[in-house]
Structures are given as C-alpha cells and as structure tokens.
Amino acid sequence: MYSVLHKDIIKSEIVPYLPLAKRGFQATVPLEEIVNAVFYKLKISVQWHQLPLKSLFDDNFLTWQSVYYHYRKWCRTDVLKKSWINILEKNKSKFDLSSVYFDGSHTSAIRGGEEAECQGRKKRKTTNALYLSDRQGLPLAISNPVAGSHNDLYNIEVQFEVVTGTLEQANIPVNGLF
C-alpha cells in the first residue's frame, strides 16, 4: 500500500479531529486510509477519478467519489485546519523562525470554484493565496483563497491577519517575525 504519511502518525495526529458519522454513510475502511488517499491526491495533484485506489487501500477500497465526499465534509468543518494547528503547536520548537517568508501564488482554476476569476493578464481563471513559511521553507500557514482578478497585495491586511491568526492559534508568537 502506498503511504504519504505513516498510518500511526495519521491515526494519532489527524483522526482524533475527524467527526464520526452519526447517521447515514458509514466508512467501510479505516479513516487513516481515507486521509492517506486525500493526502496522495493533494501531493501528486492527480484528478480525483485518477486516484490509484487499489494501491491506496489495504483490503476494501472506496470509490473516488467516496474519498472526495470525505474530503469535502472535512473541508466544510475545518477539521484539516484544526489538525494542522495541533501539529504546528506540537512541533513549534522545531521551526526556524529567525526569518520567515511570505509569498503569494496564482493557481489556475480551470473549472472555476468559489474564489476564481479572470485576471486581464492571465488566460485562465485563477485564485490567489498567500503562504508563510519558516527559514527552512517549511509551510506554516496559508491565507484564504481570493479571486484571481486581483494581485497578490489585494486585501493583504485581512489575509495577513488570517495567516498570523493560524500561528497564534498554535501558540506560536508572531511578535518580531515581521
């Protein structure tokens, strides 16, 4: 089975934050395998329907639609952000915060999305996001996506508050970083 993160790490760091289904659709495979499939998709950037399901699951495997269903459910409830903040808090002593990097990125949004628009100089619809990483290049926080019809500095004060808010939730002091 292909693994992005070790199952034990997923089980101890992420699964405790995942909501259990109270009724309706029950997962037939362990949640850590579904999380691993989502991480594979995010890391490799394949389309959902191109997930190598047989190599991502041990015995039973879900359809790509089921994996996507879980991913969307977790995104709506901010479960992945909560687990990320927990991981940041547990590992904050390992970050090199002697200097931090703040950069923006335009990403193509071919099929649109909630925050995608055309920008005059781009051929496609794009979405913008701002990223904060430590001196080693480890990503620490990301802003909310903003429609791509703007430059990286559009509404920077609000997006900066979102990024620094993530660090503050993880009890990482932001004083002196900027």
mmCIF file with all atom_site columns, N, CA and C in Angstrom, residues 20-91:
data_model
loop_
_atom_site.group_PDB
_atom_site.id
_atom_site.type_symbol
_atom_site.label_atom_id
_atom_site.label_alt_id
_atom_site.label_comp_id
_atom_site.label_asym_id
_atom_site.label_entity_id
_atom_site.label_seq_id
_atom_site.pdbx_PDB_ins_code
_atom_site.Cartn_x
_atom_site.Cartn_y
_atom_site.Cartn_z
_atom_site.occupancy
_atom_site.B_iso_or_equiv
_atom_site.pdbx_formal_charge
_atom_site.auth_seq_id
_atom_site.auth_comp_id
_atom_site.auth_asym_id
_atom_site.auth_atom_id
_atom_site.pdbx_PDB_model_num
ATOM 1   N N  . LEU A 1 20 ? -17.083 11.655 13.530  1.00 0.00 ? 20 LEU A N  1
ATOM 2   C CA . LEU A 1 20 ? -17.641 10.339 13.239  1.00 0.00 ? 20 LEU A CA 1
ATOM 3   C C  . LEU A 1 20 ? -19.065 10.508 12.745  1.00 0.00 ? 20 LEU A C  1
ATOM 4   N N  . ALA A 1 21 ? -19.438 9.694  11.767  1.00 0.00 ? 21 ALA A N  1
ATOM 5   C CA . ALA A 1 21 ? -20.784 9.787  11.203  1.00 0.00 ? 21 ALA A CA 1
ATOM 6   C C  . ALA A 1 21 ? -21.799 9.335  12.245  1.00 0.00 ? 21 ALA A C  1
ATOM 7   N N  . LYS A 1 22 ? -22.822 10.160 12.463  1.00 0.00 ? 22 LYS A N  1
ATOM 8   C CA . LYS A 1 22 ? -23.862 9.825  13.426  1.00 0.00 ? 22 LYS A CA 1
ATOM 9   C C  . LYS A 1 22 ? -24.965 9.008  12.770  1.00 0.00 ? 22 LYS A C  1
ATOM 10  N N  . ARG A 1 23 ? -25.169 9.274  11.497  1.00 0.00 ? 23 ARG A N  1
ATOM 11  C CA . ARG A 1 23 ? -26.156 8.511  10.733  1.00 0.00 ? 23 ARG A CA 1
ATOM 12  C C  . ARG A 1 23 ? -25.794 8.643  9.266   1.00 0.00 ? 23 ARG A C  1
ATOM 13  N N  . GLY A 1 24 ? -26.422 7.838  8.449   1.00 0.00 ? 24 GLY A N  1
ATOM 14  C CA . GLY A 1 24 ? -26.148 7.914  7.016   1.00 0.00 ? 24 GLY A CA 1
ATOM 15  C C  . GLY A 1 24 ? -24.930 7.102  6.634   1.00 0.00 ? 24 GLY A C  1
ATOM 16  N N  . PHE A 1 25 ? -24.100 7.672  5.780   1.00 0.00 ? 25 PHE A N  1
ATOM 17  C CA . PHE A 1 25 ? -22.948 6.986  5.199   1.00 0.00 ? 25 PHE A CA 1
ATOM 18  C C  . PHE A 1 25 ? -21.894 6.660  6.249   1.00 0.00 ? 25 PHE A C  1
ATOM 19  N N  . GLN A 1 26 ? -21.596 5.395  6.429   1.00 0.00 ? 26 GLN A N  1
ATOM 20  C CA . GLN A 1 26 ? -20.549 4.938  7.344   1.00 0.00 ? 26 GLN A CA 1
ATOM 21  C C  . GLN A 1 26 ? -19.353 4.470  6.511   1.00 0.00 ? 26 GLN A C  1
ATOM 22  N N  . ALA A 1 27 ? -18.178 4.865  6.901   1.00 0.00 ? 27 ALA A N  1
ATOM 23  C CA . ALA A 1 27 ? -16.977 4.440  6.182   1.00 0.00 ? 27 ALA A CA 1
ATOM 24  C C  . ALA A 1 27 ? -16.744 2.949  6.394   1.00 0.00 ? 27 ALA A C  1
ATOM 25  N N  . THR A 1 28 ? -16.436 2.249  5.305   1.00 0.00 ? 28 THR A N  1
ATOM 26  C CA . THR A 1 28 ? -16.190 0.811  5.379   1.00 0.00 ? 28 THR A CA 1
ATOM 27  C C  . THR A 1 28 ? -14.708 0.498  5.492   1.00 0.00 ? 28 THR A C  1
ATOM 28  N N  . VAL A 1 29 ? -13.872 1.524  5.457   1.00 0.00 ? 29 VAL A N  1
ATOM 29  C CA . VAL A 1 29 ? -12.426 1.356  5.591   1.00 0.00 ? 29 VAL A CA 1
ATOM 30  C C  . VAL A 1 29 ? -11.957 2.268  6.732   1.00 0.00 ? 29 VAL A C  1
ATOM 31  N N  . PRO A 1 30 ? -10.785 2.000  7.291   1.00 0.00 ? 30 PRO A N  1
ATOM 32  C CA . PRO A 1 30 ? -10.282 2.868  8.364   1.00 0.00 ? 30 PRO A CA 1
ATOM 33  C C  . PRO A 1 30 ? -10.095 4.311  7.875   1.00 0.00 ? 30 PRO A C  1
ATOM 34  N N  . LEU A 1 31 ? -10.383 5.260  8.747   1.00 0.00 ? 31 LEU A N  1
ATOM 35  C CA . LEU A 1 31 ? -10.287 6.672  8.386   1.00 0.00 ? 31 LEU A CA 1
ATOM 36  C C  . LEU A 1 31 ? -8.870  7.076  7.980   1.00 0.00 ? 31 LEU A C  1
ATOM 37  N N  . GLU A 1 32 ? -7.858  6.443  8.583   1.00 0.00 ? 32 GLU A N  1
ATOM 38  C CA . GLU A 1 32 ? -6.488  6.805  8.218   1.00 0.00 ? 32 GLU A CA 1
ATOM 39  C C  . GLU A 1 32 ? -6.173  6.474  6.760   1.00 0.00 ? 32 GLU A C  1
ATOM 40  N N  . GLU A 1 33 ? -6.834  5.453  6.206   1.00 0.00 ? 33 GLU A N  1
ATOM 41  C CA . GLU A 1 33 ? -6.635  5.134  4.790   1.00 0.00 ? 33 GLU A CA 1
ATOM 42  C C  . GLU A 1 33 ? -7.296  6.190  3.893   1.00 0.00 ? 33 GLU A C  1
ATOM 43  N N  . ILE A 1 34 ? -8.433  6.707  4.326   1.00 0.00 ? 34 ILE A N  1
ATOM 44  C CA . ILE A 1 34 ? -9.099  7.763  3.554   1.00 0.00 ? 34 ILE A CA 1
ATOM 45  C C  . ILE A 1 34 ? -8.261  9.038  3.597   1.00 0.00 ? 34 ILE A C  1
ATOM 46  N N  . VAL A 1 35 ? -7.732  9.381  4.779   1.00 0.00 ? 35 VAL A N  1
ATOM 47  C CA . VAL A 1 35 ? -6.872  10.558 4.909   1.00 0.00 ? 35 VAL A CA 1
ATOM 48  C C  . VAL A 1 35 ? -5.639  10.388 4.020   1.00 0.00 ? 35 VAL A C  1
ATOM 49  N N  . ASN A 1 36 ? -5.053  9.212  4.010   1.00 0.00 ? 36 ASN A N  1
ATOM 50  C CA . ASN A 1 36 ? -3.886  8.944  3.171   1.00 0.00 ? 36 ASN A CA 1
ATOM 51  C C  . ASN A 1 36 ? -4.226  9.136  1.693   1.00 0.00 ? 36 ASN A C  1
ATOM 52  N N  . ALA A 1 37 ? -5.398  8.701  1.268   1.00 0.00 ? 37 ALA A N  1
ATOM 53  C CA . ALA A 1 37 ? -5.814  8.869  -0.130  1.00 0.00 ? 37 ALA A CA 1
ATOM 54  C C  . ALA A 1 37 ? -5.984  10.352 -0.464  1.00 0.00 ? 37 ALA A C  1
ATOM 55  N N  . VAL A 1 38 ? -6.547  11.121 0.461   1.00 0.00 ? 38 VAL A N  1
ATOM 56  C CA . VAL A 1 38 ? -6.695  12.568 0.249   1.00 0.00 ? 38 VAL A CA 1
ATOM 57  C C  . VAL A 1 38 ? -5.327  13.221 0.156   1.00 0.00 ? 38 VAL A C  1
ATOM 58  N N  . PHE A 1 39 ? -4.402  12.857 1.050   1.00 0.00 ? 39 PHE A N  1
ATOM 59  C CA . PHE A 1 39 ? -3.060  13.433 1.017   1.00 0.00 ? 39 PHE A CA 1
ATOM 60  C C  . PHE A 1 39 ? -2.337  13.061 -0.281  1.00 0.00 ? 39 PHE A C  1
ATOM 61  N N  . TYR A 1 40 ? -2.548  11.846 -0.743  1.00 0.00 ? 40 TYR A N  1
ATOM 62  C CA . TYR A 1 40 ? -1.949  11.430 -2.023  1.00 0.00 ? 40 TYR A CA 1
ATOM 63  C C  . TYR A 1 40 ? -2.433  12.336 -3.140  1.00 0.00 ? 40 TYR A C  1
ATOM 64  N N  . LYS A 1 41 ? -3.731  12.571 -3.180  1.00 0.00 ? 41 LYS A N  1
ATOM 65  C CA . LYS A 1 41 ? -4.304  13.425 -4.221  1.00 0.00 ? 41 LYS A CA 1
ATOM 66  C C  . LYS A 1 41 ? -3.729  14.829 -4.146  1.00 0.00 ? 41 LYS A C  1
ATOM 67  N N  . LEU A 1 42 ? -3.635  15.382 -2.942  1.00 0.00 ? 42 LEU A N  1
ATOM 68  C CA . LEU A 1 42 ? -3.122  16.738 -2.771  1.00 0.00 ? 42 LEU A CA 1
ATOM 69  C C  . LEU A 1 42 ? -1.630  16.827 -3.095  1.00 0.00 ? 42 LEU A C  1
ATOM 70  N N  . LYS A 1 43 ? -0.882  15.784 -2.788  1.00 0.00 ? 43 LYS A N  1
ATOM 71  C CA . LYS A 1 43 ? 0.562   15.790 -3.034  1.00 0.00 ? 43 LYS A CA 1
ATOM 72  C C  . LYS A 1 43 ? 0.882   15.598 -4.508  1.00 0.00 ? 43 LYS A C  1
ATOM 73  N N  . ILE A 1 44 ? 0.227   14.650 -5.150  1.00 0.00 ? 44 ILE A N  1
ATOM 74  C CA . ILE A 1 44 ? 0.541   14.291 -6.530  1.00 0.00 ? 44 ILE A CA 1
ATOM 75  C C  . ILE A 1 44 ? -0.214  15.160 -7.532  1.00 0.00 ? 44 ILE A C  1
ATOM 76  N N  . SER A 1 45 ? -1.326  15.746 -7.118  1.00 0.00 ? 45 SER A N  1
ATOM 77  C CA . SER A 1 45 ? -2.165  16.607 -7.962  1.00 0.00 ? 45 SER A CA 1
ATOM 78  C C  . SER A 1 45 ? -2.816  15.857 -9.120  1.00 0.00 ? 45 SER A C  1
ATOM 79  N N  . VAL A 1 46 ? -3.224  14.629 -8.875  1.00 0.00 ? 46 VAL A N  1
ATOM 80  C CA . VAL A 1 46 ? -3.985  13.906 -9.891  1.00 0.00 ? 46 VAL A CA 1
ATOM 81  C C  . VAL A 1 46 ? -5.449  14.305 -9.777  1.00 0.00 ? 46 VAL A C  1
ATOM 82  N N  . GLN A 1 47 ? -6.200  14.040 -10.808 1.00 0.00 ? 47 GLN A N  1
ATOM 83  C CA . GLN A 1 47 ? -7.641  14.259 -10.749 1.00 0.00 ? 47 GLN A CA 1
ATOM 84  C C  . GLN A 1 47 ? -8.234  13.221 -9.798  1.00 0.00 ? 47 GLN A C  1
ATOM 85  N N  . TRP A 1 48 ? -9.367  13.549 -9.197  1.00 0.00 ? 48 TRP A N  1
ATOM 86  C CA . TRP A 1 48 ? -9.990  12.630 -8.237  1.00 0.00 ? 48 TRP A CA 1
ATOM 87  C C  . TRP A 1 48 ? -10.251 11.279 -8.880  1.00 0.00 ? 48 TRP A C  1
ATOM 88  N N  . HIS A 1 49 ? -10.740 11.265 -10.108 1.00 0.00 ? 49 HIS A N  1
ATOM 89  C CA . HIS A 1 49 ? -11.083 9.988  -10.752 1.00 0.00 ? 49 HIS A CA 1
ATOM 90  C C  . HIS A 1 49 ? -9.853  9.171  -11.143 1.00 0.00 ? 49 HIS A C  1
ATOM 91  N N  . GLN A 1 50 ? -8.645  9.759  -11.007 1.00 0.00 ? 50 GLN A N  1
ATOM 92  C CA . GLN A 1 50 ? -7.419  9.037  -11.345 1.00 0.00 ? 50 GLN A CA 1
ATOM 93  C C  . GLN A 1 50 ? -6.676  8.514  -10.115 1.00 0.00 ? 50 GLN A C  1
ATOM 94  N N  . LEU A 1 51 ? -7.306  8.567  -8.959  1.00 0.00 ? 51 LEU A N  1
ATOM 95  C CA . LEU A 1 51 ? -6.664  8.030  -7.756  1.00 0.00 ? 51 LEU A CA 1
ATOM 96  C C  . LEU A 1 51 ? -6.408  6.534  -7.925  1.00 0.00 ? 51 LEU A C  1
ATOM 97  N N  . PRO A 1 52 ? -5.188  6.061  -7.608  1.00 0.00 ? 52 PRO A N  1
ATOM 98  C CA . PRO A 1 52 ? -4.912  4.616  -7.684  1.00 0.00 ? 52 PRO A CA 1
ATOM 99  C C  . PRO A 1 52 ? -5.475  3.902  -6.448  1.00 0.00 ? 52 PRO A C  1
ATOM 100 N N  . LEU A 1 53 ? -6.769  3.679  -6.445  1.00 0.00 ? 53 LEU A N  1
ATOM 101 C CA . LEU A 1 53 ? -7.473  3.221  -5.239  1.00 0.00 ? 53 LEU A CA 1
ATOM 102 C C  . LEU A 1 53 ? -6.963  1.881  -4.719  1.00 0.00 ? 53 LEU A C  1
ATOM 103 N N  . LYS A 1 54 ? -6.657  0.950  -5.607  1.00 0.00 ? 54 LYS A N  1
ATOM 104 C CA . LYS A 1 54 ? -6.207  -0.368 -5.148  1.00 0.00 ? 54 LYS A CA 1
ATOM 105 C C  . LYS A 1 54 ? -4.861  -0.301 -4.434  1.00 0.00 ? 54 LYS A C  1
ATOM 106 N N  . SER A 1 55 ? -4.026  0.664  -4.796  1.00 0.00 ? 55 SER A N  1
ATOM 107 C CA . SER A 1 55 ? -2.736  0.773  -4.124  1.00 0.00 ? 55 SER A CA 1
ATOM 108 C C  . SER A 1 55 ? -2.790  1.692  -2.898  1.00 0.00 ? 55 SER A C  1
ATOM 109 N N  . LEU A 1 56 ? -3.900  2.407  -2.701  1.00 0.00 ? 56 LEU A N  1
ATOM 110 C CA . LEU A 1 56 ? -4.027  3.290  -1.543  1.00 0.00 ? 56 LEU A CA 1
ATOM 111 C C  . LEU A 1 56 ? -4.758  2.640  -0.374  1.00 0.00 ? 56 LEU A C  1
ATOM 112 N N  . PHE A 1 57 ? -5.504  1.571  -0.633  1.00 0.00 ? 57 PHE A N  1
ATOM 113 C CA . PHE A 1 57 ? -6.275  0.911  0.417   1.00 0.00 ? 57 PHE A CA 1
ATOM 114 C C  . PHE A 1 57 ? -5.789  -0.519 0.583   1.00 0.00 ? 57 PHE A C  1
ATOM 115 N N  . ASP A 1 58 ? -5.895  -1.038 1.814   1.00 0.00 ? 58 ASP A N  1
ATOM 116 C CA . ASP A 1 58 ? -5.426  -2.394 2.103   1.00 0.00 ? 58 ASP A CA 1
ATOM 117 C C  . ASP A 1 58 ? -6.347  -3.456 1.524   1.00 0.00 ? 58 ASP A C  1
ATOM 118 N N  . ASP A 1 59 ? -7.480  -3.690 2.170   1.00 0.00 ? 59 ASP A N  1
ATOM 119 C CA . ASP A 1 59 ? -8.368  -4.773 1.761   1.00 0.00 ? 59 ASP A CA 1
ATOM 120 C C  . ASP A 1 59 ? -9.503  -4.242 0.902   1.00 0.00 ? 59 ASP A C  1
ATOM 121 N N  . ASN A 1 60 ? -10.457 -3.612 1.535   1.00 0.00 ? 60 ASN A N  1
ATOM 122 C CA . ASN A 1 60 ? -11.554 -2.976 0.796   1.00 0.00 ? 60 ASN A CA 1
ATOM 123 C C  . ASN A 1 60 ? -11.063 -1.634 0.295   1.00 0.00 ? 60 ASN A C  1
ATOM 124 N N  . PHE A 1 61 ? -11.680 -1.134 -0.746  1.00 0.00 ? 61 PHE A N  1
ATOM 125 C CA . PHE A 1 61 ? -11.344 0.218  -1.152  1.00 0.00 ? 61 PHE A CA 1
ATOM 126 C C  . PHE A 1 61 ? -12.597 0.964  -1.548  1.00 0.00 ? 61 PHE A C  1
ATOM 127 N N  . LEU A 1 62 ? -12.531 2.266  -1.368  1.00 0.00 ? 62 LEU A N  1
ATOM 128 C CA . LEU A 1 62 ? -13.654 3.138  -1.675  1.00 0.00 ? 62 LEU A CA 1
ATOM 129 C C  . LEU A 1 62 ? -13.554 3.621  -3.117  1.00 0.00 ? 62 LEU A C  1
ATOM 130 N N  . THR A 1 63 ? -14.639 4.173  -3.613  1.00 0.00 ? 63 THR A N  1
ATOM 131 C CA . THR A 1 63 ? -14.602 4.816  -4.922  1.00 0.00 ? 63 THR A CA 1
ATOM 132 C C  . THR A 1 63 ? -13.988 6.209  -4.749  1.00 0.00 ? 63 THR A C  1
ATOM 133 N N  . TRP A 1 64 ? -13.574 6.794  -5.825  1.00 0.00 ? 64 TRP A N  1
ATOM 134 C CA . TRP A 1 64 ? -13.012 8.145  -5.730  1.00 0.00 ? 64 TRP A CA 1
ATOM 135 C C  . TRP A 1 64 ? -14.066 9.138  -5.257  1.00 0.00 ? 64 TRP A C  1
ATOM 136 N N  . GLN A 1 65 ? -15.340 8.873  -5.584  1.00 0.00 ? 65 GLN A N  1
ATOM 137 C CA . GLN A 1 65 ? -16.410 9.766  -5.131  1.00 0.00 ? 65 GLN A CA 1
ATOM 138 C C  . GLN A 1 65 ? -16.530 9.749  -3.610  1.00 0.00 ? 65 GLN A C  1
ATOM 139 N N  . SER A 1 66 ? -16.343 8.582  -3.013  1.00 0.00 ? 66 SER A N  1
ATOM 140 C CA . SER A 1 66 ? -16.412 8.482  -1.553  1.00 0.00 ? 66 SER A CA 1
ATOM 141 C C  . SER A 1 66 ? -15.247 9.207  -0.892  1.00 0.00 ? 66 SER A C  1
ATOM 142 N N  . VAL A 1 67 ? -14.067 9.080  -1.471  1.00 0.00 ? 67 VAL A N  1
ATOM 143 C CA . VAL A 1 67 ? -12.902 9.791  -0.935  1.00 0.00 ? 67 VAL A CA 1
ATOM 144 C C  . VAL A 1 67 ? -13.143 11.297 -1.034  1.00 0.00 ? 67 VAL A C  1
ATOM 145 N N  . TYR A 1 68 ? -13.663 11.751 -2.167  1.00 0.00 ? 68 TYR A N  1
ATOM 146 C CA . TYR A 1 68 ? -13.959 13.167 -2.361  1.00 0.00 ? 68 TYR A CA 1
ATOM 147 C C  . TYR A 1 68 ? -15.043 13.635 -1.380  1.00 0.00 ? 68 TYR A C  1
ATOM 148 N N  . TYR A 1 69 ? -16.047 12.794 -1.149  1.00 0.00 ? 69 TYR A N  1
ATOM 149 C CA . TYR A 1 69 ? -17.117 13.119 -0.189  1.00 0.00 ? 69 TYR A CA 1
ATOM 150 C C  . TYR A 1 69 ? -16.520 13.413 1.188   1.00 0.00 ? 69 TYR A C  1
ATOM 151 N N  . HIS A 1 70 ? -15.620 12.559 1.655   1.00 0.00 ? 70 HIS A N  1
ATOM 152 C CA . HIS A 1 70 ? -14.989 12.760 2.963   1.00 0.00 ? 70 HIS A CA 1
ATOM 153 C C  . HIS A 1 70 ? -14.142 14.031 2.965   1.00 0.00 ? 70 HIS A C  1
ATOM 154 N N  . TYR A 1 71 ? -13.397 14.254 1.903   1.00 0.00 ? 71 TYR A N  1
ATOM 155 C CA . TYR A 1 71 ? -12.563 15.448 1.817   1.00 0.00 ? 71 TYR A CA 1
ATOM 156 C C  . TYR A 1 71 ? -13.412 16.714 1.900   1.00 0.00 ? 71 TYR A C  1
ATOM 157 N N  . ARG A 1 72 ? -14.495 16.777 1.141   1.00 0.00 ? 72 ARG A N  1
ATOM 158 C CA . ARG A 1 72 ? -15.366 17.955 1.163   1.00 0.00 ? 72 ARG A CA 1
ATOM 159 C C  . ARG A 1 72 ? -16.003 18.144 2.536   1.00 0.00 ? 72 ARG A C  1
ATOM 160 N N  . LYS A 1 73 ? -16.416 17.067 3.176   1.00 0.00 ? 73 LYS A N  1
ATOM 161 C CA . LYS A 1 73 ? -17.011 17.142 4.515   1.00 0.00 ? 73 LYS A CA 1
ATOM 162 C C  . LYS A 1 73 ? -15.997 17.703 5.508   1.00 0.00 ? 73 LYS A C  1
ATOM 163 N N  . TRP A 1 74 ? -14.761 17.237 5.427   1.00 0.00 ? 74 TRP A N  1
ATOM 164 C CA . TRP A 1 74 ? -13.727 17.712 6.340   1.00 0.00 ? 74 TRP A CA 1
ATOM 165 C C  . TRP A 1 74 ? -13.360 19.165 6.049   1.00 0.00 ? 74 TRP A C  1
ATOM 166 N N  . CYS A 1 75 ? -13.389 19.575 4.789   1.00 0.00 ? 75 CYS A N  1
ATOM 167 C CA . CYS A 1 75 ? -13.088 20.976 4.460   1.00 0.00 ? 75 CYS A CA 1
ATOM 168 C C  . CYS A 1 75 ? -14.165 21.907 5.004   1.00 0.00 ? 75 CYS A C  1
ATOM 169 N N  . ARG A 1 76 ? -15.415 21.509 4.884   1.00 0.00 ? 76 ARG A N  1
ATOM 170 C CA . ARG A 1 76 ? -16.517 22.351 5.360   1.00 0.00 ? 76 ARG A CA 1
ATOM 171 C C  . ARG A 1 76 ? -16.473 22.554 6.873   1.00 0.00 ? 76 ARG A C  1
ATOM 172 N N  . THR A 1 77 ? -16.003 21.572 7.605   1.00 0.00 ? 77 THR A N  1
ATOM 173 C CA . THR A 1 77 ? -15.990 21.655 9.065   1.00 0.00 ? 77 THR A CA 1
ATOM 174 C C  . THR A 1 77 ? -14.629 22.099 9.625   1.00 0.00 ? 77 THR A C  1
ATOM 175 N N  . ASP A 1 78 ? -13.698 22.485 8.773   1.00 0.00 ? 78 ASP A N  1
ATOM 176 C CA . ASP A 1 78 ? -12.361 22.952 9.183   1.00 0.00 ? 78 ASP A CA 1
ATOM 177 C C  . ASP A 1 78 ? -11.583 21.914 9.981   1.00 0.00 ? 78 ASP A C  1
ATOM 178 N N  . VAL A 1 79 ? -11.854 20.646 9.769   1.00 0.00 ? 79 VAL A N  1
ATOM 179 C CA . VAL A 1 79 ? -11.170 19.586 10.504  1.00 0.00 ? 79 VAL A CA 1
ATOM 180 C C  . VAL A 1 79 ? -9.684  19.559 10.160  1.00 0.00 ? 79 VAL A C  1
ATOM 181 N N  . LEU A 1 80 ? -9.362  19.710 8.895   1.00 0.00 ? 80 LEU A N  1
ATOM 182 C CA . LEU A 1 80 ? -7.960  19.645 8.490   1.00 0.00 ? 80 LEU A CA 1
ATOM 183 C C  . LEU A 1 80 ? -7.180  20.831 9.049   1.00 0.00 ? 80 LEU A C  1
ATOM 184 N N  . LYS A 1 81 ? -7.804  21.994 9.129   1.00 0.00 ? 81 LYS A N  1
ATOM 185 C CA . LYS A 1 81 ? -7.134  23.165 9.700   1.00 0.00 ? 81 LYS A CA 1
ATOM 186 C C  . LYS A 1 81 ? -6.892  22.962 11.196  1.00 0.00 ? 81 LYS A C  1
ATOM 187 N N  . LYS A 1 82 ? -7.866  22.405 11.901  1.00 0.00 ? 82 LYS A N  1
ATOM 188 C CA . LYS A 1 82 ? -7.707  22.163 13.339  1.00 0.00 ? 82 LYS A CA 1
ATOM 189 C C  . LYS A 1 82 ? -6.574  21.182 13.616  1.00 0.00 ? 82 LYS A C  1
ATOM 190 N N  . SER A 1 83 ? -6.490  20.129 12.802  1.00 0.00 ? 83 SER A N  1
ATOM 191 C CA . SER A 1 83 ? -5.411  19.163 12.998  1.00 0.00 ? 83 SER A CA 1
ATOM 192 C C  . SER A 1 83 ? -4.063  19.786 12.625  1.00 0.00 ? 83 SER A C  1
ATOM 193 N N  . TRP A 1 84 ? -4.040  20.662 11.593  1.00 0.00 ? 84 TRP A N  1
ATOM 194 C CA . TRP A 1 84 ? -2.805  21.361 11.220  1.00 0.00 ? 84 TRP A CA 1
ATOM 195 C C  . TRP A 1 84 ? -2.333  22.251 12.371  1.00 0.00 ? 84 TRP A C  1
ATOM 196 N N  . ILE A 1 85 ? -3.244  22.971 12.999  1.00 0.00 ? 85 ILE A N  1
ATOM 197 C CA . ILE A 1 85 ? -2.879  23.839 14.119  1.00 0.00 ? 85 ILE A CA 1
ATOM 198 C C  . ILE A 1 85 ? -2.323  23.007 15.275  1.00 0.00 ? 85 ILE A C  1
ATOM 199 N N  . ASN A 1 86 ? -2.900  21.839 15.512  1.00 0.00 ? 86 ASN A N  1
ATOM 200 C CA . ASN A 1 86 ? -2.394  20.949 16.552  1.00 0.00 ? 86 ASN A CA 1
ATOM 201 C C  . ASN A 1 86 ? -0.980  20.472 16.222  1.00 0.00 ? 86 ASN A C  1
ATOM 202 N N  . ILE A 1 87 ? -0.729  20.117 14.964  1.00 0.00 ? 87 ILE A N  1
ATOM 203 C CA . ILE A 1 87 ? 0.606   19.671 14.554  1.00 0.00 ? 87 ILE A CA 1
ATOM 204 C C  . ILE A 1 87 ? 1.604   20.817 14.695  1.00 0.00 ? 87 ILE A C  1
ATOM 205 N N  . LEU A 1 88 ? 1.205   22.035 14.307  1.00 0.00 ? 88 LEU A N  1
ATOM 206 C CA . LEU A 1 88 ? 2.089   23.199 14.476  1.00 0.00 ? 88 LEU A CA 1
ATOM 207 C C  . LEU A 1 88 ? 2.444   23.403 15.948  1.00 0.00 ? 88 LEU A C  1
ATOM 208 N N  . GLU A 1 89 ? 1.440   23.300 16.801  1.00 0.00 ? 89 GLU A N  1
ATOM 209 C CA . GLU A 1 89 ? 1.674   23.534 18.226  1.00 0.00 ? 89 GLU A CA 1
ATOM 210 C C  . GLU A 1 89 ? 2.615   22.489 18.820  1.00 0.00 ? 89 GLU A C  1
ATOM 211 N N  . LYS A 1 90 ? 2.444   21.235 18.428  1.00 0.00 ? 90 LYS A N  1
ATOM 212 C CA . LYS A 1 90 ? 3.302   20.175 18.965  1.00 0.00 ? 90 LYS A CA 1
ATOM 213 C C  . LYS A 1 90 ? 4.745   20.288 18.484  1.00 0.00 ? 90 LYS A C  1
ATOM 214 N N  . ASN A 1 91 ? 4.941   20.847 17.286  1.00 0.00 ? 91 ASN A N  1
ATOM 215 C CA . ASN A 1 91 ? 6.272   20.878 16.686  1.00 0.00 ? 91 ASN A CA 1
ATOM 216 C C  . ASN A 1 91 ? 6.881   22.276 16.592  1.00 0.00 ? 91 ASN A C  1
#
